[in-house]
PDB file of C-alpha atoms in Angstrom:
ATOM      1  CA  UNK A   1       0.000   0.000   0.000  1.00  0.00           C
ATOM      2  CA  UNK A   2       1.286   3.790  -0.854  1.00  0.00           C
ATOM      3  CA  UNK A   3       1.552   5.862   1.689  1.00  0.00           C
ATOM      4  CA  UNK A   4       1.446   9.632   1.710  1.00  0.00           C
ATOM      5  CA  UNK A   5       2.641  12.016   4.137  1.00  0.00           C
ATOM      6  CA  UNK A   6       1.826  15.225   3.181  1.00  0.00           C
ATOM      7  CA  UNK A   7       2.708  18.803   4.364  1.00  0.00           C
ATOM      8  CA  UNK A   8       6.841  18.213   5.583  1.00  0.00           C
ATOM      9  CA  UNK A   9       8.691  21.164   6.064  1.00  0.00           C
ATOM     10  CA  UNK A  10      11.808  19.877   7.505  1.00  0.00           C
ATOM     11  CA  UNK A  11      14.707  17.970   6.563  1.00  0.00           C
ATOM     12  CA  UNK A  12      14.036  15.698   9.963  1.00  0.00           C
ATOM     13  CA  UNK A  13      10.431  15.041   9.094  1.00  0.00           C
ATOM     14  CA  UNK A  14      10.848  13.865   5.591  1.00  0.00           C
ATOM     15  CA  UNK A  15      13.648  11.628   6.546  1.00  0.00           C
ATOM     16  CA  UNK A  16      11.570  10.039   9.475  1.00  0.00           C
ATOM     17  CA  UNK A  17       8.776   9.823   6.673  1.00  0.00           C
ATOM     18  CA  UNK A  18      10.509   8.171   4.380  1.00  0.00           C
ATOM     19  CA  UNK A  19      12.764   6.027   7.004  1.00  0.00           C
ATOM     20  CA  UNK A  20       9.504   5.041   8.485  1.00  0.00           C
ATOM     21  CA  UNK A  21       8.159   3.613   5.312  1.00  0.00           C
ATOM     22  CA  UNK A  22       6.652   6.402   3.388  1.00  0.00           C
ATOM     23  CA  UNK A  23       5.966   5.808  -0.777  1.00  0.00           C
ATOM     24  CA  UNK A  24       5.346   9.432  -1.281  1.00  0.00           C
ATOM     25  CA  UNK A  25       5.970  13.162   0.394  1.00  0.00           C
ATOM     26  CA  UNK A  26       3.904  15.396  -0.567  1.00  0.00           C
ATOM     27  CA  UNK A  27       4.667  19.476   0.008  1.00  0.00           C
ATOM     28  CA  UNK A  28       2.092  21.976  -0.187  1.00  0.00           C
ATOM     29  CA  UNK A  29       1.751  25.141  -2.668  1.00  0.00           C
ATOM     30  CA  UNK A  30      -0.876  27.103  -0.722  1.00  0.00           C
ATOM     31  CA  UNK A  31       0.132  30.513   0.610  1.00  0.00           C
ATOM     32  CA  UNK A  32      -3.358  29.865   3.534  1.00  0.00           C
ATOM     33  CA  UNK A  33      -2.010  26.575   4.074  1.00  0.00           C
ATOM     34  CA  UNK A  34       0.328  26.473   7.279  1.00  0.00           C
ATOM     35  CA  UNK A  35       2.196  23.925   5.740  1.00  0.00           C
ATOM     36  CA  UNK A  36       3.372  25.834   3.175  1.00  0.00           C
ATOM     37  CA  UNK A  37       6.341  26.235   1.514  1.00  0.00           C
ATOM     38  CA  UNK A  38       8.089  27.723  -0.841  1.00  0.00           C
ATOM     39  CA  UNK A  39       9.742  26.510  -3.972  1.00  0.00           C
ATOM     40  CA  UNK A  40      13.326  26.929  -3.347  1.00  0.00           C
ATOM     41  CA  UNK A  41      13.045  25.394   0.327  1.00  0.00           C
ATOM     42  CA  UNK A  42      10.917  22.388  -1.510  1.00  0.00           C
ATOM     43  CA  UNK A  43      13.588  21.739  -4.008  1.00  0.00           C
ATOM     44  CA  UNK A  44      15.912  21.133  -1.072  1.00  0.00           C
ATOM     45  CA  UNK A  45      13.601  19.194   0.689  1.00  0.00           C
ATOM     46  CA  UNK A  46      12.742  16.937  -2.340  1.00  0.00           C
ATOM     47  CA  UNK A  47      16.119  16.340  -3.025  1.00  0.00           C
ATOM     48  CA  UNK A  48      16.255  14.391  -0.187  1.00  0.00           C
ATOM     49  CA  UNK A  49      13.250  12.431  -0.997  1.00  0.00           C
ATOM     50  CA  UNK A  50      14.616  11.282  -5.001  1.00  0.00           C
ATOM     51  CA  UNK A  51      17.900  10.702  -3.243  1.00  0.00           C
ATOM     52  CA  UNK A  52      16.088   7.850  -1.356  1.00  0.00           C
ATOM     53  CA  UNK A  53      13.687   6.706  -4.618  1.00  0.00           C
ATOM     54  CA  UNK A  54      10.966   8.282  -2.699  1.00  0.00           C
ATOM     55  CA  UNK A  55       8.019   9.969  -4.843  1.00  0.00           C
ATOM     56  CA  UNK A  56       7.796  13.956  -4.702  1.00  0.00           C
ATOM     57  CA  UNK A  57       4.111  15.385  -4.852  1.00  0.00           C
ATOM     58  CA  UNK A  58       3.656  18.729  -5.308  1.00  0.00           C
ATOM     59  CA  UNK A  59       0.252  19.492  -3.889  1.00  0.00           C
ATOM     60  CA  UNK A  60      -1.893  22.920  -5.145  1.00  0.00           C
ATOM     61  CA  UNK A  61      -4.926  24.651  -4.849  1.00  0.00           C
ATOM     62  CA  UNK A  62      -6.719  26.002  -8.176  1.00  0.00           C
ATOM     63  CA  UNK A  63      -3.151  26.864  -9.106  1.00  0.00           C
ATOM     64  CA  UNK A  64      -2.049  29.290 -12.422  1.00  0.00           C
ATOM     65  CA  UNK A  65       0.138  27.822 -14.741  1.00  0.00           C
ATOM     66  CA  UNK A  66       2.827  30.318 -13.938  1.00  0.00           C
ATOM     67  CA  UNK A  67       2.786  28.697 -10.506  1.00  0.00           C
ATOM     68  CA  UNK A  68       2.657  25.523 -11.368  1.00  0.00           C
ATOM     69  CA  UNK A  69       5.625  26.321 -14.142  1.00  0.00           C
ATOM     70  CA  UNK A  70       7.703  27.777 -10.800  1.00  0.00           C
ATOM     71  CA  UNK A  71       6.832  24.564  -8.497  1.00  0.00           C
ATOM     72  CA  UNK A  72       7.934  22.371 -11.511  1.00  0.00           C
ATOM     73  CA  UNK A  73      11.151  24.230 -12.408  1.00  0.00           C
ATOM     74  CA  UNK A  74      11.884  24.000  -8.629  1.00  0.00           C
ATOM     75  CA  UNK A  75      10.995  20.315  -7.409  1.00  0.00           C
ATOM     76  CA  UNK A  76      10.652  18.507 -10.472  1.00  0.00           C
ATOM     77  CA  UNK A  77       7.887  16.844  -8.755  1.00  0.00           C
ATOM     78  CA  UNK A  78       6.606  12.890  -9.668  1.00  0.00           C
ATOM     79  CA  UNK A  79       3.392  13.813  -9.365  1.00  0.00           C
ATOM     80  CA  UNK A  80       0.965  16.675  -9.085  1.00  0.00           C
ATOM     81  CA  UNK A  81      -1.745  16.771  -6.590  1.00  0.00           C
ATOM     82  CA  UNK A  82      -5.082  19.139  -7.219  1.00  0.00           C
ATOM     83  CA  UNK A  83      -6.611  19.758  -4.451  1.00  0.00           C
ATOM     84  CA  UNK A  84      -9.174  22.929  -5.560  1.00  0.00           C
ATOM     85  CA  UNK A  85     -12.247  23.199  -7.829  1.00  0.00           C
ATOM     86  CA  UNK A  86     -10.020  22.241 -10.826  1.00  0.00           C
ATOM     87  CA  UNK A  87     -12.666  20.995 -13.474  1.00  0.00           C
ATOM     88  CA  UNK A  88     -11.796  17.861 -16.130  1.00  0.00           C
ATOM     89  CA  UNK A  89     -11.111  20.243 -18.817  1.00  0.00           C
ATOM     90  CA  UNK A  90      -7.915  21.436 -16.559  1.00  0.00           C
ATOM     91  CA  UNK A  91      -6.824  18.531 -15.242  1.00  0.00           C
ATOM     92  CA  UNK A  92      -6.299  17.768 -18.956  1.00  0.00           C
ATOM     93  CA  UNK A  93      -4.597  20.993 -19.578  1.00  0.00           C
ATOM     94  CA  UNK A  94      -2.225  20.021 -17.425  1.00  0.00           C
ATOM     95  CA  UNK A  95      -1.316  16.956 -18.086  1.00  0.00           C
ATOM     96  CA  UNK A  96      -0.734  18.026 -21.532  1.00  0.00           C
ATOM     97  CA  UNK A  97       1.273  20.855 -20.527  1.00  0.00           C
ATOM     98  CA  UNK A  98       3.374  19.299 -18.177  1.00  0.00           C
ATOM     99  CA  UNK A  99       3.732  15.037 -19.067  1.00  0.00           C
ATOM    100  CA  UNK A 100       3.102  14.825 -15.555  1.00  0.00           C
ATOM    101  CA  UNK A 101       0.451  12.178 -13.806  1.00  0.00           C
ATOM    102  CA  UNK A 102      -1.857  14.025 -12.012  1.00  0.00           C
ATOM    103  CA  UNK A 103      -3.991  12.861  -8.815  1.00  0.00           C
ATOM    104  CA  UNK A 104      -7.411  14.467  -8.403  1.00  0.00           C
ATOM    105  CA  UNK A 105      -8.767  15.402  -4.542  1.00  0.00           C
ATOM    106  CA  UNK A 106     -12.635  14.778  -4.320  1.00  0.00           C
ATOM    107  CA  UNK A 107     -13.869  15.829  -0.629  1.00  0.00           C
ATOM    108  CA  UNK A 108     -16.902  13.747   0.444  1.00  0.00           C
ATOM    109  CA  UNK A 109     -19.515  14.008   3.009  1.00  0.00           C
ATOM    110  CA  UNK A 110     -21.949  11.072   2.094  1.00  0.00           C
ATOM    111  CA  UNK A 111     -22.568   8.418  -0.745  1.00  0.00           C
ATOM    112  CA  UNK A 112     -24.273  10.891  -3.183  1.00  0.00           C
ATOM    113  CA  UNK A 113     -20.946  13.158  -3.504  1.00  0.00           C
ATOM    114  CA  UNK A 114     -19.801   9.719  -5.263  1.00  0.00           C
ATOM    115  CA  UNK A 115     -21.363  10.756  -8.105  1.00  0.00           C
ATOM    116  CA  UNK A 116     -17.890  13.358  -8.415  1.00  0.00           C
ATOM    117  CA  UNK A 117     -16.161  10.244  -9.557  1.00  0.00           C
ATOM    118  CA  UNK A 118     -17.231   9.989 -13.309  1.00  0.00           C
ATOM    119  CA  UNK A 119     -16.090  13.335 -13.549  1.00  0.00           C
ATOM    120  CA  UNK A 120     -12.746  12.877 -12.790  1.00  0.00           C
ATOM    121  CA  UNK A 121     -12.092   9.110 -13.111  1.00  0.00           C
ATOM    122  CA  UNK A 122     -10.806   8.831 -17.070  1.00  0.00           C
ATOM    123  CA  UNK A 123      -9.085  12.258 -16.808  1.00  0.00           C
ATOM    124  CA  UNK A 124      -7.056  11.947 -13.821  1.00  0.00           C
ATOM    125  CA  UNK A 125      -4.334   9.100 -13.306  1.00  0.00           C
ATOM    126  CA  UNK A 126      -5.422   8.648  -9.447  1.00  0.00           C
ATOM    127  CA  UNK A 127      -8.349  10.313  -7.176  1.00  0.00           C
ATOM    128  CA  UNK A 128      -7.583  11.353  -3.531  1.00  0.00           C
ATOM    129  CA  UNK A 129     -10.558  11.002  -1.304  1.00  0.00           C
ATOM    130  CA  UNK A 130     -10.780  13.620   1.277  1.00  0.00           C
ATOM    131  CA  UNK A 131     -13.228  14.706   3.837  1.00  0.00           C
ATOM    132  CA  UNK A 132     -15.404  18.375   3.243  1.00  0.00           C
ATOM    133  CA  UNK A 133     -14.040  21.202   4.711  1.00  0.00           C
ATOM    134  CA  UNK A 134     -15.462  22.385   7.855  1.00  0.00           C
ATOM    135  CA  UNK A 135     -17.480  25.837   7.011  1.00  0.00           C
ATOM    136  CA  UNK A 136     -15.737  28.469   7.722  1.00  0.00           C
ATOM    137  CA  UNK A 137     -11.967  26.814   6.821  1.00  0.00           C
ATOM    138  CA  UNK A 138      -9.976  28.510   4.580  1.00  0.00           C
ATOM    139  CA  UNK A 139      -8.382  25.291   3.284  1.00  0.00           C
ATOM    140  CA  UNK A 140      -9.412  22.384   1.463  1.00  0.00           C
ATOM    141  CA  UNK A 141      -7.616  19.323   2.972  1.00  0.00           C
ATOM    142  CA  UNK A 142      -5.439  19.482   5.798  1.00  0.00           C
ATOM    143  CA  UNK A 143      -8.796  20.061   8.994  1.00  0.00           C
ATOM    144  CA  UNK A 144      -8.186  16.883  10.616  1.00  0.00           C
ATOM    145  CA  UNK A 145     -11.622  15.971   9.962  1.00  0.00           C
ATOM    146  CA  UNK A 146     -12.644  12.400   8.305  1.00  0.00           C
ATOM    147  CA  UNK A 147     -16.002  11.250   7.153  1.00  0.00           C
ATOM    148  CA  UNK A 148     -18.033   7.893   6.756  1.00  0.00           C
ATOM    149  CA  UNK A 149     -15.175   5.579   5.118  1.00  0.00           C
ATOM    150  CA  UNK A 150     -17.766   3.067   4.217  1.00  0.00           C
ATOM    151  CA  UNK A 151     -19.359   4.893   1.066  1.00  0.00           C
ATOM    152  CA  UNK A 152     -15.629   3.788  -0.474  1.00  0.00           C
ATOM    153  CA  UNK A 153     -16.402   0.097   0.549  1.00  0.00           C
ATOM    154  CA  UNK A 154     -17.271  -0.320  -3.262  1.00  0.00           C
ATOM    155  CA  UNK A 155     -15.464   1.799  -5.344  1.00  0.00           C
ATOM    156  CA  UNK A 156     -12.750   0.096  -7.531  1.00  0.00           C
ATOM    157  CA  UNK A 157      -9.447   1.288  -8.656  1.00  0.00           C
ATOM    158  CA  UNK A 158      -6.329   3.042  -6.981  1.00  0.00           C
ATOM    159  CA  UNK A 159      -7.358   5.165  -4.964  1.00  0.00           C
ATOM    160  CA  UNK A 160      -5.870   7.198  -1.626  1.00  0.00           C
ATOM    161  CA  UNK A 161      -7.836   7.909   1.553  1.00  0.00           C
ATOM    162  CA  UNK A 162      -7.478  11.194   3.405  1.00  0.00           C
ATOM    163  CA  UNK A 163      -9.219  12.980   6.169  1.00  0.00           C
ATOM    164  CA  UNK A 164      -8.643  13.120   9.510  1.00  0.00           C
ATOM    165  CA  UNK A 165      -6.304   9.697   9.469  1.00  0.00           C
ATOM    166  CA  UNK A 166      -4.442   8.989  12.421  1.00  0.00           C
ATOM    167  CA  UNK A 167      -2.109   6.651  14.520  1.00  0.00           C
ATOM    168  CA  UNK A 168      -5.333   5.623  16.678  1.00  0.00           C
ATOM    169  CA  UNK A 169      -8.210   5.274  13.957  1.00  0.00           C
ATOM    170  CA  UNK A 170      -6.114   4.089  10.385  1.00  0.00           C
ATOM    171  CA  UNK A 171      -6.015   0.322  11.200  1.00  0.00           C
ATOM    172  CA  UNK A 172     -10.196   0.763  11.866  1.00  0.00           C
ATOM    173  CA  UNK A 173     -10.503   2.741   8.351  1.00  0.00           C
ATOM    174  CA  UNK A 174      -8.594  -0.207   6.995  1.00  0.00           C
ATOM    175  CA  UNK A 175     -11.391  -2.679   7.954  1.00  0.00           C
ATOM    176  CA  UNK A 176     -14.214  -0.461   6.358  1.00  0.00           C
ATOM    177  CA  UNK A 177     -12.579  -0.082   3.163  1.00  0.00           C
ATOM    178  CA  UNK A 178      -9.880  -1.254   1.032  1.00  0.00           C
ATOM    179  CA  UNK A 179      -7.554   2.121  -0.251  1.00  0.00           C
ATOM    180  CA  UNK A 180      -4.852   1.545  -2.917  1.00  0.00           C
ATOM    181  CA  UNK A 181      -2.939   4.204  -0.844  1.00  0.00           C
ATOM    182  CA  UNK A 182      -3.057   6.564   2.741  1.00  0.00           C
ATOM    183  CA  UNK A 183      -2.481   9.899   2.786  1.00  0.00           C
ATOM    184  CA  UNK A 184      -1.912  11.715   5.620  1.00  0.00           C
ATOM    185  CA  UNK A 185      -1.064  15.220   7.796  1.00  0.00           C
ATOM    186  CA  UNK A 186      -2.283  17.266  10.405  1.00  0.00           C
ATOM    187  CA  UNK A 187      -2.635  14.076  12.509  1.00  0.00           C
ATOM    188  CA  UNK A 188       0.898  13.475  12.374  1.00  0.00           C
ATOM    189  CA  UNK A 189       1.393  17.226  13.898  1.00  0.00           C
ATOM    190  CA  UNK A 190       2.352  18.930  17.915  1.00  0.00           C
ATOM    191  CA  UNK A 191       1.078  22.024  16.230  1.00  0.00           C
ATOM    192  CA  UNK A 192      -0.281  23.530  12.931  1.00  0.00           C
ATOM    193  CA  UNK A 193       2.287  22.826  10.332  1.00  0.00           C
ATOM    194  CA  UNK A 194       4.684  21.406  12.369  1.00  0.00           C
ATOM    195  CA  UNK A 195       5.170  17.328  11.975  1.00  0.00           C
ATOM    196  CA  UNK A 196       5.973  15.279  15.153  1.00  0.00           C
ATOM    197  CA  UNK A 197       8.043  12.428  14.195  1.00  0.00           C
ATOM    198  CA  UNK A 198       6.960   9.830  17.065  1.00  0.00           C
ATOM    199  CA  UNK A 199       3.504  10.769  15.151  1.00  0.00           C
ATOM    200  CA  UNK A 200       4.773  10.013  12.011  1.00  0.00           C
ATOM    201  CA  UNK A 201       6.625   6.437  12.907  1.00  0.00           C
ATOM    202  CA  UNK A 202       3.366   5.471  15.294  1.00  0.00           C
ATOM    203  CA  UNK A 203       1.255   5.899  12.112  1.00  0.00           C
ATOM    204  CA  UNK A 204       3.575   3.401  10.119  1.00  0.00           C
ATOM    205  CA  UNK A 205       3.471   0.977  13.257  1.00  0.00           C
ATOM    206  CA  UNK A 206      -0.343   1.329  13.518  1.00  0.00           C
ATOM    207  CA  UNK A 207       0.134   0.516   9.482  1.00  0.00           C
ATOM    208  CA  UNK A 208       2.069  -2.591  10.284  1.00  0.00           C
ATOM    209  CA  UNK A 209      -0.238  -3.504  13.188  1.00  0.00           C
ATOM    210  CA  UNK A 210      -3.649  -3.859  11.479  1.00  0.00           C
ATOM    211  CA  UNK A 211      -1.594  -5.112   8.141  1.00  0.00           C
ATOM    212  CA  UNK A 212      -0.956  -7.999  10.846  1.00  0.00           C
ATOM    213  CA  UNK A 213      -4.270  -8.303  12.003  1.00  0.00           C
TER     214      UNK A 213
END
């Protein structure tokens, strides 16, 4: 199973990610985000990640291509994550612009936002399922919050969970439902934006735990 932790800012966190077992880091491009960061400081970052095989994702919000050109140039990411209102038509643009694989974030509250899916499942080379923002939140992903895990008990293909995953509920979201990948991040965190690593290796033992079970 992939697993994504998303939102490092520190040379320590994304090499207790990726000692800990991490398939992907994934740094955010969102100037309301408190895990953002920059381009420069994310090339540095990444580095460290392709120096270990380790899969960069570059994670934006309704991003301009003159962003997305300075993210690129930067981090030469593996992947780019869209995690806005970006409609099929863009995700397309993209992908033509850039050769890059793209994965798609859909943010569910109950079985009938399923219906997103067609939309974005022949345009998009993997979907991220997230939980709805909280009213009121100024960001997209990234609240903590989760949502019935069920509703994905029967949706096929690769997918990633997101949403409110954590060291003491990711082994029971792996009994409702069967995710090609985890993503993960303000779980993992002593304080907005900032990544605890005994969070980060407890999530890859709770991982290994209910992988046991």
């Amino acid at each position: 199973m992939d697993v994504k932790i998303c939102g490092l800012g520190t040379e320590q966190t994304v090499d207790v990610a990726i000692a800990s077992g991490a398939s992907h880091v994934g740094f955010v491009f969102y100037p309301l985000s408190p895990r953002h960061v920059g381009p420069s400081h994310a090339g540095q970052l990444a580095k460290r990640a392709k120096d270990q095989r380790i899969k960069v994702v570059a994670v934006t919000v309704d991003a301009g291509d003159g962003m997305l050109d300075a993210i690129i140039e930067a981090i030469s990411p593996d992947m780019l994550q869209l995690h806005g209102k970006e409609e099929p038509w863009r995700i397309d643009e993209i992908k033509d612009r850039y050769g890059l694989p793209v994965m798609k974030a859909i943010s569910l509250e109950g079985a009938d936002d399923l219906a997103m899916i067609d939309e974005y499942a022949d345009v998009a080379d993997r979907l991220l399922f997230d939980a709805k923002a909280p009213k009121g939140s100024a960001l997209p992903g990234g609240n903590g919050v989760s949502f019935d895990w069920s509703i994905l008990r029967d949706v096929k293909g690769d997918w990633f969970l997101s949403g409110g995953l954590s060291p003491e509920n990711v082994g029971a979201a792996l009994e409702v439902c069967n995710p090609g990948g985890l993503d993960v991040s303000s779980a993992l965190e002593s304080a907005p934006g900032v990544k605890d690593p005994d969070r980060i290796r407890a999530f890859f033992a709770a991982i290994r735990e209910a992988e046991a079970a």
